[in-house]
Short mmCIF file of C-alpha atoms in Angstrom, two decimals:
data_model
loop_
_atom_site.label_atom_id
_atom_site.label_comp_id
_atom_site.label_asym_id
_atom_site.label_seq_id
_atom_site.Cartn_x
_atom_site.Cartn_y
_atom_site.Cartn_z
CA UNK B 105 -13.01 -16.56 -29.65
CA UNK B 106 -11.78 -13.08 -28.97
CA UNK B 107 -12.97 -10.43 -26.24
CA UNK B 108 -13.08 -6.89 -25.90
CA UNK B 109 -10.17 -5.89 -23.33
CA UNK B 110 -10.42 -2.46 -22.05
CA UNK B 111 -6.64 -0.74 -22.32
CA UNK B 112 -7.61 1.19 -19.25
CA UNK B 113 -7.37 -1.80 -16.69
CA UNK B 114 -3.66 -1.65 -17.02
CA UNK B 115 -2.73 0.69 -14.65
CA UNK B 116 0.76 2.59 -13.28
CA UNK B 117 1.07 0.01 -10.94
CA UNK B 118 -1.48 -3.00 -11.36
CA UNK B 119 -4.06 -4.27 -13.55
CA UNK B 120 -7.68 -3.42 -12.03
CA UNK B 121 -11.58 -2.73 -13.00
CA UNK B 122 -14.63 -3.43 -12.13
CA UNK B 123 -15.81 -6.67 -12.05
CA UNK B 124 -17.59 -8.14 -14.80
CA UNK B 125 -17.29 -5.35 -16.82
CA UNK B 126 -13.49 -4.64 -17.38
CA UNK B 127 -11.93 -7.65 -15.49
CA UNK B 128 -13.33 -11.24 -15.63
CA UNK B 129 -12.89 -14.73 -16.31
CA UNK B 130 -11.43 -14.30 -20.06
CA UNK B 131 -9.00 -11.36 -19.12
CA UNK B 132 -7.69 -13.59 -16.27
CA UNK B 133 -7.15 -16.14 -18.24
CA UNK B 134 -5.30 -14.52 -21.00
CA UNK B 135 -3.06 -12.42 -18.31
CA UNK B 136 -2.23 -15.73 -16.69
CA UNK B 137 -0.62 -16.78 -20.22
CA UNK B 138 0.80 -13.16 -20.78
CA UNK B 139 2.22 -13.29 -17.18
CA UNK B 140 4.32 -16.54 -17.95
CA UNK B 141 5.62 -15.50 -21.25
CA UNK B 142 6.90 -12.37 -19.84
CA UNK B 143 8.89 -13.99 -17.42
CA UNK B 144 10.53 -15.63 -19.99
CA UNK B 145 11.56 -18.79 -18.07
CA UNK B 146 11.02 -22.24 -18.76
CA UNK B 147 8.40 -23.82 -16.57
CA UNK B 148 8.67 -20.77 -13.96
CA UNK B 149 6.74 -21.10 -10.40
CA UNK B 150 4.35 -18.79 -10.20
CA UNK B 151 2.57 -17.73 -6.46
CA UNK B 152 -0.92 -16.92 -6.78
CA UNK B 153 -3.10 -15.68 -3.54
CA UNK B 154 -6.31 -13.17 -3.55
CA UNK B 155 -8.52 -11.41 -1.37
CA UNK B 156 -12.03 -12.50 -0.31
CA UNK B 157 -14.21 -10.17 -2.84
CA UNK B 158 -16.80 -11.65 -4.33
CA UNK B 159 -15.14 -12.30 -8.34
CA UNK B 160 -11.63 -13.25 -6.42
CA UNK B 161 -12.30 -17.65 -6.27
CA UNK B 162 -13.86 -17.12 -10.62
CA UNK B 163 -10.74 -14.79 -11.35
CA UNK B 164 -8.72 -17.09 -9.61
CA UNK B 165 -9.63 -20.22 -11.26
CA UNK B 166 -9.59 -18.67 -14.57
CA UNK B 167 -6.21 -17.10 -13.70
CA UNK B 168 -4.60 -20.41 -12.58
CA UNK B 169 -6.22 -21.77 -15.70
CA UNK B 170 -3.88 -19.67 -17.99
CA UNK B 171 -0.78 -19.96 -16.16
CA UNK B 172 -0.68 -23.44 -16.60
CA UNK B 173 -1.85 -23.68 -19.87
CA UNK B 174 1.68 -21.47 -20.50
CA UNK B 175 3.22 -24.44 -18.77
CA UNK B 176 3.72 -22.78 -15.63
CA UNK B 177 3.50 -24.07 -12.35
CA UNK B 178 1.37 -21.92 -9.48
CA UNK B 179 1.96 -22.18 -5.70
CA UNK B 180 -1.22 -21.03 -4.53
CA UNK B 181 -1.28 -20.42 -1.23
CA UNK B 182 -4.88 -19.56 -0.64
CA UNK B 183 -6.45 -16.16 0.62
CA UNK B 184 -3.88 -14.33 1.61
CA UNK B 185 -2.56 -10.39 1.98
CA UNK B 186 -0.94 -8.46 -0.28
CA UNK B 187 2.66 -8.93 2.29
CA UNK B 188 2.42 -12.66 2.36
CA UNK B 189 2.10 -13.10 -1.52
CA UNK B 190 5.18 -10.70 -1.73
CA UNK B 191 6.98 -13.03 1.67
CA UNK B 192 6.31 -15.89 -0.21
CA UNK B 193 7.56 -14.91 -3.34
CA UNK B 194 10.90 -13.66 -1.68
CA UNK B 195 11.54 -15.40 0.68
CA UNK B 196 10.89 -19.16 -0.90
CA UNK B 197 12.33 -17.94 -4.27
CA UNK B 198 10.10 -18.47 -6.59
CA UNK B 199 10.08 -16.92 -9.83
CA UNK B 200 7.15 -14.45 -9.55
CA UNK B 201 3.83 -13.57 -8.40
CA UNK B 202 0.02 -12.29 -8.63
CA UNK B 203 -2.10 -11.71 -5.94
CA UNK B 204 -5.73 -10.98 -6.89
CA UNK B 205 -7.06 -7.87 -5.37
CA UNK B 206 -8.18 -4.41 -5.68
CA UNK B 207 -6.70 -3.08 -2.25
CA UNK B 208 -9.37 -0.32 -0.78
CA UNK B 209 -11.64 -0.50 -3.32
CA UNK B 210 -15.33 -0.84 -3.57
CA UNK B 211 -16.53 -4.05 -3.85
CA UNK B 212 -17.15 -4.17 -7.52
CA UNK B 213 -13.62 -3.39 -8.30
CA UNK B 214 -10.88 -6.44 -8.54
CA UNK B 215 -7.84 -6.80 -10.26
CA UNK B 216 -3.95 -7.84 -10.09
CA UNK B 217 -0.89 -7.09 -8.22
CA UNK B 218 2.39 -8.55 -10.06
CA UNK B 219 5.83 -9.51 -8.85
CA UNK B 220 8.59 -11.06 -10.51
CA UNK B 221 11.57 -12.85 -8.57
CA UNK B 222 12.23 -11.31 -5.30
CA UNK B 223 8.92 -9.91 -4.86
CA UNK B 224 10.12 -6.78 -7.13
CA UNK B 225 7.33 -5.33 -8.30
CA UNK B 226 6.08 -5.07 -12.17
CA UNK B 227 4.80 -1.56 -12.88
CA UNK B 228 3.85 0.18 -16.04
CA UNK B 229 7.70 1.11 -16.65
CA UNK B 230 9.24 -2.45 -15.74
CA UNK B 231 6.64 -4.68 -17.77
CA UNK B 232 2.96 -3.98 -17.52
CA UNK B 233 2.55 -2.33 -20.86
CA UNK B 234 5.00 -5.57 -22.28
CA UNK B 235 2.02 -7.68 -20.38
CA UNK B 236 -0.25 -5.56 -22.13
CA UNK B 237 0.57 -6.03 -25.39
CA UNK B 238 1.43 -9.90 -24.89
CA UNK B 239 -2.28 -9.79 -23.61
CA UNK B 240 -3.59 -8.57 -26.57
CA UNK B 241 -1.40 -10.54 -28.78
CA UNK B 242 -3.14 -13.54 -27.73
CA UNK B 243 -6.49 -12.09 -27.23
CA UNK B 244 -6.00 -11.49 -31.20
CA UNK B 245 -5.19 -15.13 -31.80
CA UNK B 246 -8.19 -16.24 -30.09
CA UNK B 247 -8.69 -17.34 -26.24
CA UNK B 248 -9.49 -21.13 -27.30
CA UNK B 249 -7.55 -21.51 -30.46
CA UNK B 250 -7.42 -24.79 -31.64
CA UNK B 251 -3.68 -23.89 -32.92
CA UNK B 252 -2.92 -23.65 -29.24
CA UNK B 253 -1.90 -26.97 -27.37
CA UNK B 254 -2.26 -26.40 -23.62
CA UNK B 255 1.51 -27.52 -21.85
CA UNK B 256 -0.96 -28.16 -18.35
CA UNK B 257 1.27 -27.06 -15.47
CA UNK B 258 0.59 -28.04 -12.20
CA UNK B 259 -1.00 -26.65 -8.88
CA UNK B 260 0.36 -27.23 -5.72
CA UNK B 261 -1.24 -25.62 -2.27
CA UNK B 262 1.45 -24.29 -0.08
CA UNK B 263 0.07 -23.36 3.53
CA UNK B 264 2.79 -20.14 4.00
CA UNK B 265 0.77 -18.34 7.65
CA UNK B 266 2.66 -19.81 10.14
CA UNK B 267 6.63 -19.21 8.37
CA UNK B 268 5.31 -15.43 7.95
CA UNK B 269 4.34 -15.43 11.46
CA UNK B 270 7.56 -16.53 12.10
CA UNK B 271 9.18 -13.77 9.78
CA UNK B 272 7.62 -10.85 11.15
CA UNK B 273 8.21 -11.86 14.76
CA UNK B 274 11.60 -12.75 14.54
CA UNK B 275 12.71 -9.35 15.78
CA UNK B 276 10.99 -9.51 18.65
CA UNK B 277 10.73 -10.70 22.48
CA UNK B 278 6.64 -11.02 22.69
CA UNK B 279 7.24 -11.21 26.55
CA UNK B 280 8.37 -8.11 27.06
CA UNK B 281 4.76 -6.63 25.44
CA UNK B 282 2.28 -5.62 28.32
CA UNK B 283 -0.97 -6.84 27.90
CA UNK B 284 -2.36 -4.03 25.88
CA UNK B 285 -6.00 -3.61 25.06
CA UNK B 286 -6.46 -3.16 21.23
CA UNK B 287 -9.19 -2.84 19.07
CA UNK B 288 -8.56 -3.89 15.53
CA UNK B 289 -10.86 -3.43 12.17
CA UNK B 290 -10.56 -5.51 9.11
CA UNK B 291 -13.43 -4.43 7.17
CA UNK B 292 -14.53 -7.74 6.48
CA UNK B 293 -11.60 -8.42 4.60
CA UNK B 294 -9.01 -10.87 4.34
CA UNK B 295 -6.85 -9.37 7.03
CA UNK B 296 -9.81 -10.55 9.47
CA UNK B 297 -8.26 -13.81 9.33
CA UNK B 298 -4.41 -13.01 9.56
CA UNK B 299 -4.27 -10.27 12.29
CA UNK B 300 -5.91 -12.23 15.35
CA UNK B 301 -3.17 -14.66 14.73
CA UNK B 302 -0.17 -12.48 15.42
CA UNK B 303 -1.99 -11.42 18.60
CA UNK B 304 -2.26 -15.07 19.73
CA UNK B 305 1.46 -14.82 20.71
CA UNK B 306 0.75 -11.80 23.29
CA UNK B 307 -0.99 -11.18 26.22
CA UNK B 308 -2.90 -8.84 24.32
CA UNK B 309 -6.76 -8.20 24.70
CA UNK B 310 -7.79 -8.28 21.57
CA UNK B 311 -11.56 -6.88 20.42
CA UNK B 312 -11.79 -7.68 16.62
CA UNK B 313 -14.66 -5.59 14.57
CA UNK B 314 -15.79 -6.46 11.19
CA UNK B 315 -14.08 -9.84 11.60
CA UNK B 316 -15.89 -12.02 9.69
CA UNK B 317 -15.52 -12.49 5.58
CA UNK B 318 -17.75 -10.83 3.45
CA UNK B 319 -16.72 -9.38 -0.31
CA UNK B 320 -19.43 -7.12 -0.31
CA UNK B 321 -18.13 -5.25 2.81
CA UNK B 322 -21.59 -4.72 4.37
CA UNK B 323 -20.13 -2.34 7.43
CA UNK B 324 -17.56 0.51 5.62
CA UNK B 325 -15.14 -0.35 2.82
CA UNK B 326 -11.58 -1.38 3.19
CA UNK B 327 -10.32 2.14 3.13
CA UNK B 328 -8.75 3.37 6.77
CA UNK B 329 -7.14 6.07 5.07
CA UNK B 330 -10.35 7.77 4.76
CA UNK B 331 -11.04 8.89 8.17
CA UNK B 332 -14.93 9.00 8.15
CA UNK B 333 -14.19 4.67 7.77
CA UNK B 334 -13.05 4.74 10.66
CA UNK B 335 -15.66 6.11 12.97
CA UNK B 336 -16.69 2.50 14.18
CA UNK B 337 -12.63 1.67 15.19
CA UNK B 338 -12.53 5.20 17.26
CA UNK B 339 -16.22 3.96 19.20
CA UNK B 340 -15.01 0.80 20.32
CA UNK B 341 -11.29 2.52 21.49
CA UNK B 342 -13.44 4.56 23.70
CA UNK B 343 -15.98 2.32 24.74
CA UNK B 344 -13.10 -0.35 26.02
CA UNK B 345 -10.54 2.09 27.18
CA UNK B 346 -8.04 0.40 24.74
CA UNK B 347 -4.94 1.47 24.66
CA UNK B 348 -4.49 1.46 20.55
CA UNK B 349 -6.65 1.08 17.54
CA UNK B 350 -5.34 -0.43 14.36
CA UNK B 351 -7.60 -0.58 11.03
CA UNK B 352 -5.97 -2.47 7.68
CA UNK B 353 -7.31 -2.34 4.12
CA UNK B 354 -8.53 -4.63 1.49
CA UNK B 355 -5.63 -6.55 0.79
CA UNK B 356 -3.68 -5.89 4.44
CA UNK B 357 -0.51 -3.81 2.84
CA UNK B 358 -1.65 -0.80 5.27
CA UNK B 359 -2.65 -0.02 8.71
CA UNK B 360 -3.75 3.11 10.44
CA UNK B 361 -3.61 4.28 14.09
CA UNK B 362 -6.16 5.73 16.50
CA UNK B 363 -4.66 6.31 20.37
CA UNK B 364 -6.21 5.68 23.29
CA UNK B 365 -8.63 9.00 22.84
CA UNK B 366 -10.11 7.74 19.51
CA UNK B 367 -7.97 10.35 17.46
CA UNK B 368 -6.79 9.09 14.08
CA UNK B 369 -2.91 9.58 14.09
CA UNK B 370 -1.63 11.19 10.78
CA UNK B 371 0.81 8.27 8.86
CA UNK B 372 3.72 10.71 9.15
CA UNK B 373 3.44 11.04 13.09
CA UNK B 374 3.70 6.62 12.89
CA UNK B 375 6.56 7.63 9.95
CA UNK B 376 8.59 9.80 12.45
CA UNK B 377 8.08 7.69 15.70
CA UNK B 378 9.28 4.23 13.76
CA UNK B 379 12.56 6.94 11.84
CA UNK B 380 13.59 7.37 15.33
CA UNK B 381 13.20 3.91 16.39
CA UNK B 382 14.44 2.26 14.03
CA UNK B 383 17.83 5.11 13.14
CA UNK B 384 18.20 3.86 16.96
CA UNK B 385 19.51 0.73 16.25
CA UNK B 386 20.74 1.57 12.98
CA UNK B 387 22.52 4.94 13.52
CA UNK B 388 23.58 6.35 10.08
CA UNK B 389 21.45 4.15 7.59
CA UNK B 390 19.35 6.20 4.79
CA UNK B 391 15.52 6.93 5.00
CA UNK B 392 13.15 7.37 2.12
CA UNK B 393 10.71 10.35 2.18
CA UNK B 394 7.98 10.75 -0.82
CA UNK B 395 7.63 14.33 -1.88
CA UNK B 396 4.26 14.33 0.06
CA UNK B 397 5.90 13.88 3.34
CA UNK B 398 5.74 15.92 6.25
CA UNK B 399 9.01 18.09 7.12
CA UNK B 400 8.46 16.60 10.28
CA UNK B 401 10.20 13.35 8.82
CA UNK B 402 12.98 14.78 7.85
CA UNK B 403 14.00 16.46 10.64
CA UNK B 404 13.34 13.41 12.66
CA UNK B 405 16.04 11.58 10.26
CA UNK B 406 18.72 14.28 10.25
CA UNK B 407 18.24 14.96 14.21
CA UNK B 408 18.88 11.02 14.83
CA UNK B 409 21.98 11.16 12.01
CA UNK B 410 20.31 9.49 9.49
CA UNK B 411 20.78 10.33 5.85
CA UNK B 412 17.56 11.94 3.46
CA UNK B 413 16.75 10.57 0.61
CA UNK B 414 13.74 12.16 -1.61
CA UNK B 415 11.60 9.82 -3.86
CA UNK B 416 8.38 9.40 -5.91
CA UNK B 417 5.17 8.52 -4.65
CA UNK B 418 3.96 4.71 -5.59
CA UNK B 419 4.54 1.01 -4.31
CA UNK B 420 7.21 0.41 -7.39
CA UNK B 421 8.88 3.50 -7.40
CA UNK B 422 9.55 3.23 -3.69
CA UNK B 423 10.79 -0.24 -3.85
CA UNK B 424 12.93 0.17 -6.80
CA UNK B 425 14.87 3.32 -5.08
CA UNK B 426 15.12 1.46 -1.84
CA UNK B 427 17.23 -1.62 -3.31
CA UNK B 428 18.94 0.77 -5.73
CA UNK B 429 20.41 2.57 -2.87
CA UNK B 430 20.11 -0.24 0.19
CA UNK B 431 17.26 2.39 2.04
CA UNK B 432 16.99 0.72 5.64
CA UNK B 433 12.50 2.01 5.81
CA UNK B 434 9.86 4.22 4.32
CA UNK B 435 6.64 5.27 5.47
CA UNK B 436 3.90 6.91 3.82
CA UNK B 437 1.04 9.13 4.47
CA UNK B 438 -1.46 6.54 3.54
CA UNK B 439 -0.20 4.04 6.32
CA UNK B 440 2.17 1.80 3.92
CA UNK B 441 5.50 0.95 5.45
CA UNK B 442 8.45 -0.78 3.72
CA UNK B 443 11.21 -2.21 5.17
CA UNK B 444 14.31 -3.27 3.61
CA UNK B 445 15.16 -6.68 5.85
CA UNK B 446 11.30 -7.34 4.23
CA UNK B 447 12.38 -7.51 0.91
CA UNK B 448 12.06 -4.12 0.67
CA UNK B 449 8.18 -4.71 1.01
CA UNK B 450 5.36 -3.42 2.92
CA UNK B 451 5.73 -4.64 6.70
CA UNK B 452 2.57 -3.36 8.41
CA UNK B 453 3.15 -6.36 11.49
CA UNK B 454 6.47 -4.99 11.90
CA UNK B 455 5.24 -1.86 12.08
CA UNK B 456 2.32 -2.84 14.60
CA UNK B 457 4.91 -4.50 17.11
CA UNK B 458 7.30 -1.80 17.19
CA UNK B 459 4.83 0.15 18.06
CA UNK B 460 3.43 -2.16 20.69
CA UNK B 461 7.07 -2.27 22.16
CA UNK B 462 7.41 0.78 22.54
CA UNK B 463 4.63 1.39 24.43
CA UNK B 464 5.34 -1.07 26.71
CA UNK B 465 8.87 -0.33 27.32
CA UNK B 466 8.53 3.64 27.80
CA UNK B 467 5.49 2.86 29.68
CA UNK B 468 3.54 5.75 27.80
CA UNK B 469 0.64 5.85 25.77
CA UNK B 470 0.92 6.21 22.06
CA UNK B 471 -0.41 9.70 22.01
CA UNK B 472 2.27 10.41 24.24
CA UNK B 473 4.74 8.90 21.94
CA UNK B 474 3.82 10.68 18.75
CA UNK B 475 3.02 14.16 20.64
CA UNK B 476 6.70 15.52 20.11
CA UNK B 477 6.35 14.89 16.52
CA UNK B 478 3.13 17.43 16.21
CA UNK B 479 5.50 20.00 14.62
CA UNK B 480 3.45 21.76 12.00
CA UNK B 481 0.03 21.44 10.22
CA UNK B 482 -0.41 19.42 7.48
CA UNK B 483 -4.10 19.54 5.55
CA UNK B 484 -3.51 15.92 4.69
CA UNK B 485 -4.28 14.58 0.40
CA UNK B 486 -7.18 16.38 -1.01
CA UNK B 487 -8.55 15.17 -4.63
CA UNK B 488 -9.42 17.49 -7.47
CA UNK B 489 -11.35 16.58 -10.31
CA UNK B 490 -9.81 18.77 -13.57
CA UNK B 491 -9.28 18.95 -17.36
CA UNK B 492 -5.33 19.72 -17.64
CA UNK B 493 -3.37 18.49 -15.28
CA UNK B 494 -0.28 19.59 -16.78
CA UNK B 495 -1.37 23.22 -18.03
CA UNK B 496 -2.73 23.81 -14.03
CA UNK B 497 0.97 22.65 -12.57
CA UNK B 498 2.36 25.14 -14.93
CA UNK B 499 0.17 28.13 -14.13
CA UNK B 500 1.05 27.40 -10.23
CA UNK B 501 4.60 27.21 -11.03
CA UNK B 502 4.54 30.27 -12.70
CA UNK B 503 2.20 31.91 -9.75
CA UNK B 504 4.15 30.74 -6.77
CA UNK B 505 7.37 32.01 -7.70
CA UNK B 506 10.50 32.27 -5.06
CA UNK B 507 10.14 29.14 -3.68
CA UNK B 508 12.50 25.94 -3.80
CA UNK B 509 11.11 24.13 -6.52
CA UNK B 510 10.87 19.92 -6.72
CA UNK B 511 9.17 18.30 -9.81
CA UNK B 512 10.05 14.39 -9.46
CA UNK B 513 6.47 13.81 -8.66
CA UNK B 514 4.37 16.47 -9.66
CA UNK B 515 4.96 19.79 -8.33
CA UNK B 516 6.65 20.50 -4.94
CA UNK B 517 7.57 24.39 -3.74
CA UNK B 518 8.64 24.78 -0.66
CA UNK B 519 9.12 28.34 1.22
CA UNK B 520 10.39 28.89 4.69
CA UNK B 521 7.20 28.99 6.64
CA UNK B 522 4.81 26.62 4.13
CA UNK B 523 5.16 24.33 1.10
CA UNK B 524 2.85 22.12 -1.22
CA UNK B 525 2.45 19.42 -3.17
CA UNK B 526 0.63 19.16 -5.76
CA UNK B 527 0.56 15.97 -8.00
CA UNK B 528 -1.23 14.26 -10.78
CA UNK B 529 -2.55 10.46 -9.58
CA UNK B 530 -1.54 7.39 -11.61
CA UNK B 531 -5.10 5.54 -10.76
CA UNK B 532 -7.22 8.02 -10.67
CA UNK B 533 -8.12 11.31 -12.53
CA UNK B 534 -7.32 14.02 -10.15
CA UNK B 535 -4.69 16.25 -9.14
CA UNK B 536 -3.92 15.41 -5.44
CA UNK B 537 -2.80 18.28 -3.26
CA UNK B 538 -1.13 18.41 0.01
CA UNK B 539 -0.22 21.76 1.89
CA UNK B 540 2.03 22.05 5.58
CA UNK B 541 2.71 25.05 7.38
CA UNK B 542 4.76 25.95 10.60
CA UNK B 543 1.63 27.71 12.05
CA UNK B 544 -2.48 26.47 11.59
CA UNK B 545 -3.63 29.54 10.46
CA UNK B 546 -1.28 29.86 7.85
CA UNK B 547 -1.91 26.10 6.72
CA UNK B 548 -5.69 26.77 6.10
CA UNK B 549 -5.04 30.46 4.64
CA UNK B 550 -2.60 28.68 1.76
CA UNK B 551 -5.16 25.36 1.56
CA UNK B 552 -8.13 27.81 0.82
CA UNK B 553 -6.26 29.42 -1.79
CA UNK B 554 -5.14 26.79 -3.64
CA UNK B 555 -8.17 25.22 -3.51
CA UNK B 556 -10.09 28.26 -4.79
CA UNK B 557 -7.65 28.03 -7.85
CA UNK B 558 -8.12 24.01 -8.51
CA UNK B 559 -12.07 24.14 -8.27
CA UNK B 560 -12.16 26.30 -11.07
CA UNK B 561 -10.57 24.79 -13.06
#
């Protein structure tokens, strides 16, 4: 039997669709197989965890299906965030990984995340169009051939929660953490049932919204960085007089602030407080800013003599120029932080407990902690829906002239009072813009024109 398989599910940095249309139990099964022949190992173990949407336990069974027909054997260690796949994968070395999930999306949207050894991730440049083809290879041969003999690998269930605990708190002495009011929102999703149990080993008051399990996230969806989702987290700050709020996404790889007075605090502000932290105990080790990052950042990094290092936007690209050149931490606008003693991975439980540290050390709120950071104006990532992305970056190259220009990802010019960004997206088709300015007025003057210019095109 063969299926349709839509090309477009294979993505810049993951497989996803929308569930049963473009992803279900057949394409799991035949990227399972795919998955272990790109690896190229005999009898490789493979870690397998997903989210709690509604098509994650059919994917999954249909994915574990394939993997061990390839003769593979899968760890699965059960639902699970995007981090602890990518933990478990590192730090038990095992030969690769896929977590099922489609991060912030709707609810009809699923899809893969894949690692090989080390937790180093497989984008469309290290192996996903290789996966694609192998994909359709076998698709072309037939799902259920009977020229193909099944090698039946095993499945083992590995219980991983309480070493990541473990990991993450390492750094730490929990006693010294005052016992903080926080308010956290998981959306309904899977981080609901891995975030409560950090804050078992505080004093913390913890008031948990959304915490209960539900795919179909009935309340908002898993998407923080999208500020009107987070009108529920900013209530309850105020209504308990917490000192912090903290909301994660589908999958758990991000987290974004609110302080005490229900304000959402921009990812950079968290970027430049953790830089100084961080460059603290590590005086003179490099830090990674995207091309969408506030100047703010690196002036933070240069004022606490630490080196600057520019990169590309994206999960893989970030990771790959981190080990490359031993960066110590990156943080992005979106609330995703990496950290190099985390495999170079996404560390959001780090992040949170640095944070909470802080606090309780200085003795000051957060808002107080980030305020010396509020350097400029930044109009934060707006989407635009056009024809050509690459004809409109050249017209705005050619009509912003004098400026320093930076194309690694996109288009970057940067004057001495303002700069933008402006950059296609790899999973969506839009051009995303940024724009920061030393003054408000002139932030929203340059905003308004270039937005006048991309909504007509």
């Amino acid at each position: 039997m063969k299926i349709k398989i839509n090309p477009e599910i294979f993505r810049a940095y993951d497989i996803r669709g929308i569930y049963p249309s473009t992803i279900n139990e057949e394409t799991a099964y035949l990227i399972g197989r795919a998955f272990v022949k790109f690896l190229k190992k005999p009898k490789p173990n493979i870690v397998v965890g997903r989210d709690n949407r509604l098509s994650s336990p059919i994917l999954f069974k249909s994915l574990i299906k394939g993997i061990t027909d390839q003769g593979a054997k899968v760890i699965d260690i059960g639902l699970s965030i995007t981090p602890m796949l990518y933990f478990t994968v590192a730090h038990f070395k095992f030969d690769g990984g896929i977590q099922i999930s489609a991060s912030h999306n709707p609810p009809e949207y699923n899809g893969f995340k894949l690692v090989r050894e080390e937790a180093i991730p497989i984008s469309e440049k290290t192996g996903l169009k290789e996966i694609k083809k192998l994909t359709s290879n076998l698709n072309k041969s037939g799902i259920r051939t009977s020229l193909f003999t099944p090698k039946i690998g095993q499945v083992v269930r590995k219980k991983v929660l309480r070493e990541y605990l473990k990991f993450n708190l390492k750094d730490f002495n929990l006693k010294v953490i005052k016992p903080l009011k926080i308010v956290i929102d998981t959306a309904n999703a899977v981080p609901g049932i891995v975030a409560p149990e950090f804050f078992k080993k505080t004093n913390c008051k913890i008031y948990h919204l959304f915490a209960k399990l539900d795919g179909s996230f009935p309340n908002h969806p898993p998407s923080p960085h999208e500020e009107k989702n987070l009108r529920w987290l900013k209530r309850e700050v105020l209504k308990r007089k917490a000192d912090l709020g903290i909301a994660f996404d589908g999958d758990g790889d991000r987290v974004i602030f609110v302080d005490e007075g229900g304000k959402m605090i921009p990812g950079d502000l968290i970027t430049a407080l953790l830089v100084s932290l961080i460059l603290k105990e590590n005086p003179g080790q490099k830090i990674l800013c995207d091309v969408r990052s506030s100047n703010l950042v690196r002036d933070v990094v240069k004022e606490a003599g630490g080196i600057v290092v520019i990169g590309r936007i994206g999960h893989s690209f970030i990771k790959e120029k981190m080990r490359r050149e031993n960066i110590i931490f990156q943080g992005e606008l979106n609330g995703h932080y990496y950290l190099r003693s985390h495999y170079f991975c996404e560390a959001p439980f780090y992040v949170i407990f640095k944070i909470l540290e802080e606090i309780s050390k200085s003795g000051k709120t957060i808002s107080e902690l980030v305020k010396p950071y509020k350097k400029y104006f930044h109009s934060g990532e707006i989407n635009f829906k056009v024809k050509n992305k690459k004809r409109i970056l050249e017209t705005l190259e050619n009509k912003f002239r004098g400026g320093k220009i930076l194309k690694i990802d996109g288009l970057r010019i940067d004057f001495a009072d303002w700069w933008f960004n402006l950059r296609p997206s790899q999973t969506e088709p839009v051009l995303r813009l940024v724009v920061e300015a030393k003054t408000k007025k002139l932030m929203v003057k340059k905003k308004k024109e270039l937005s006048s210019f991309l909504i007509k095109r």
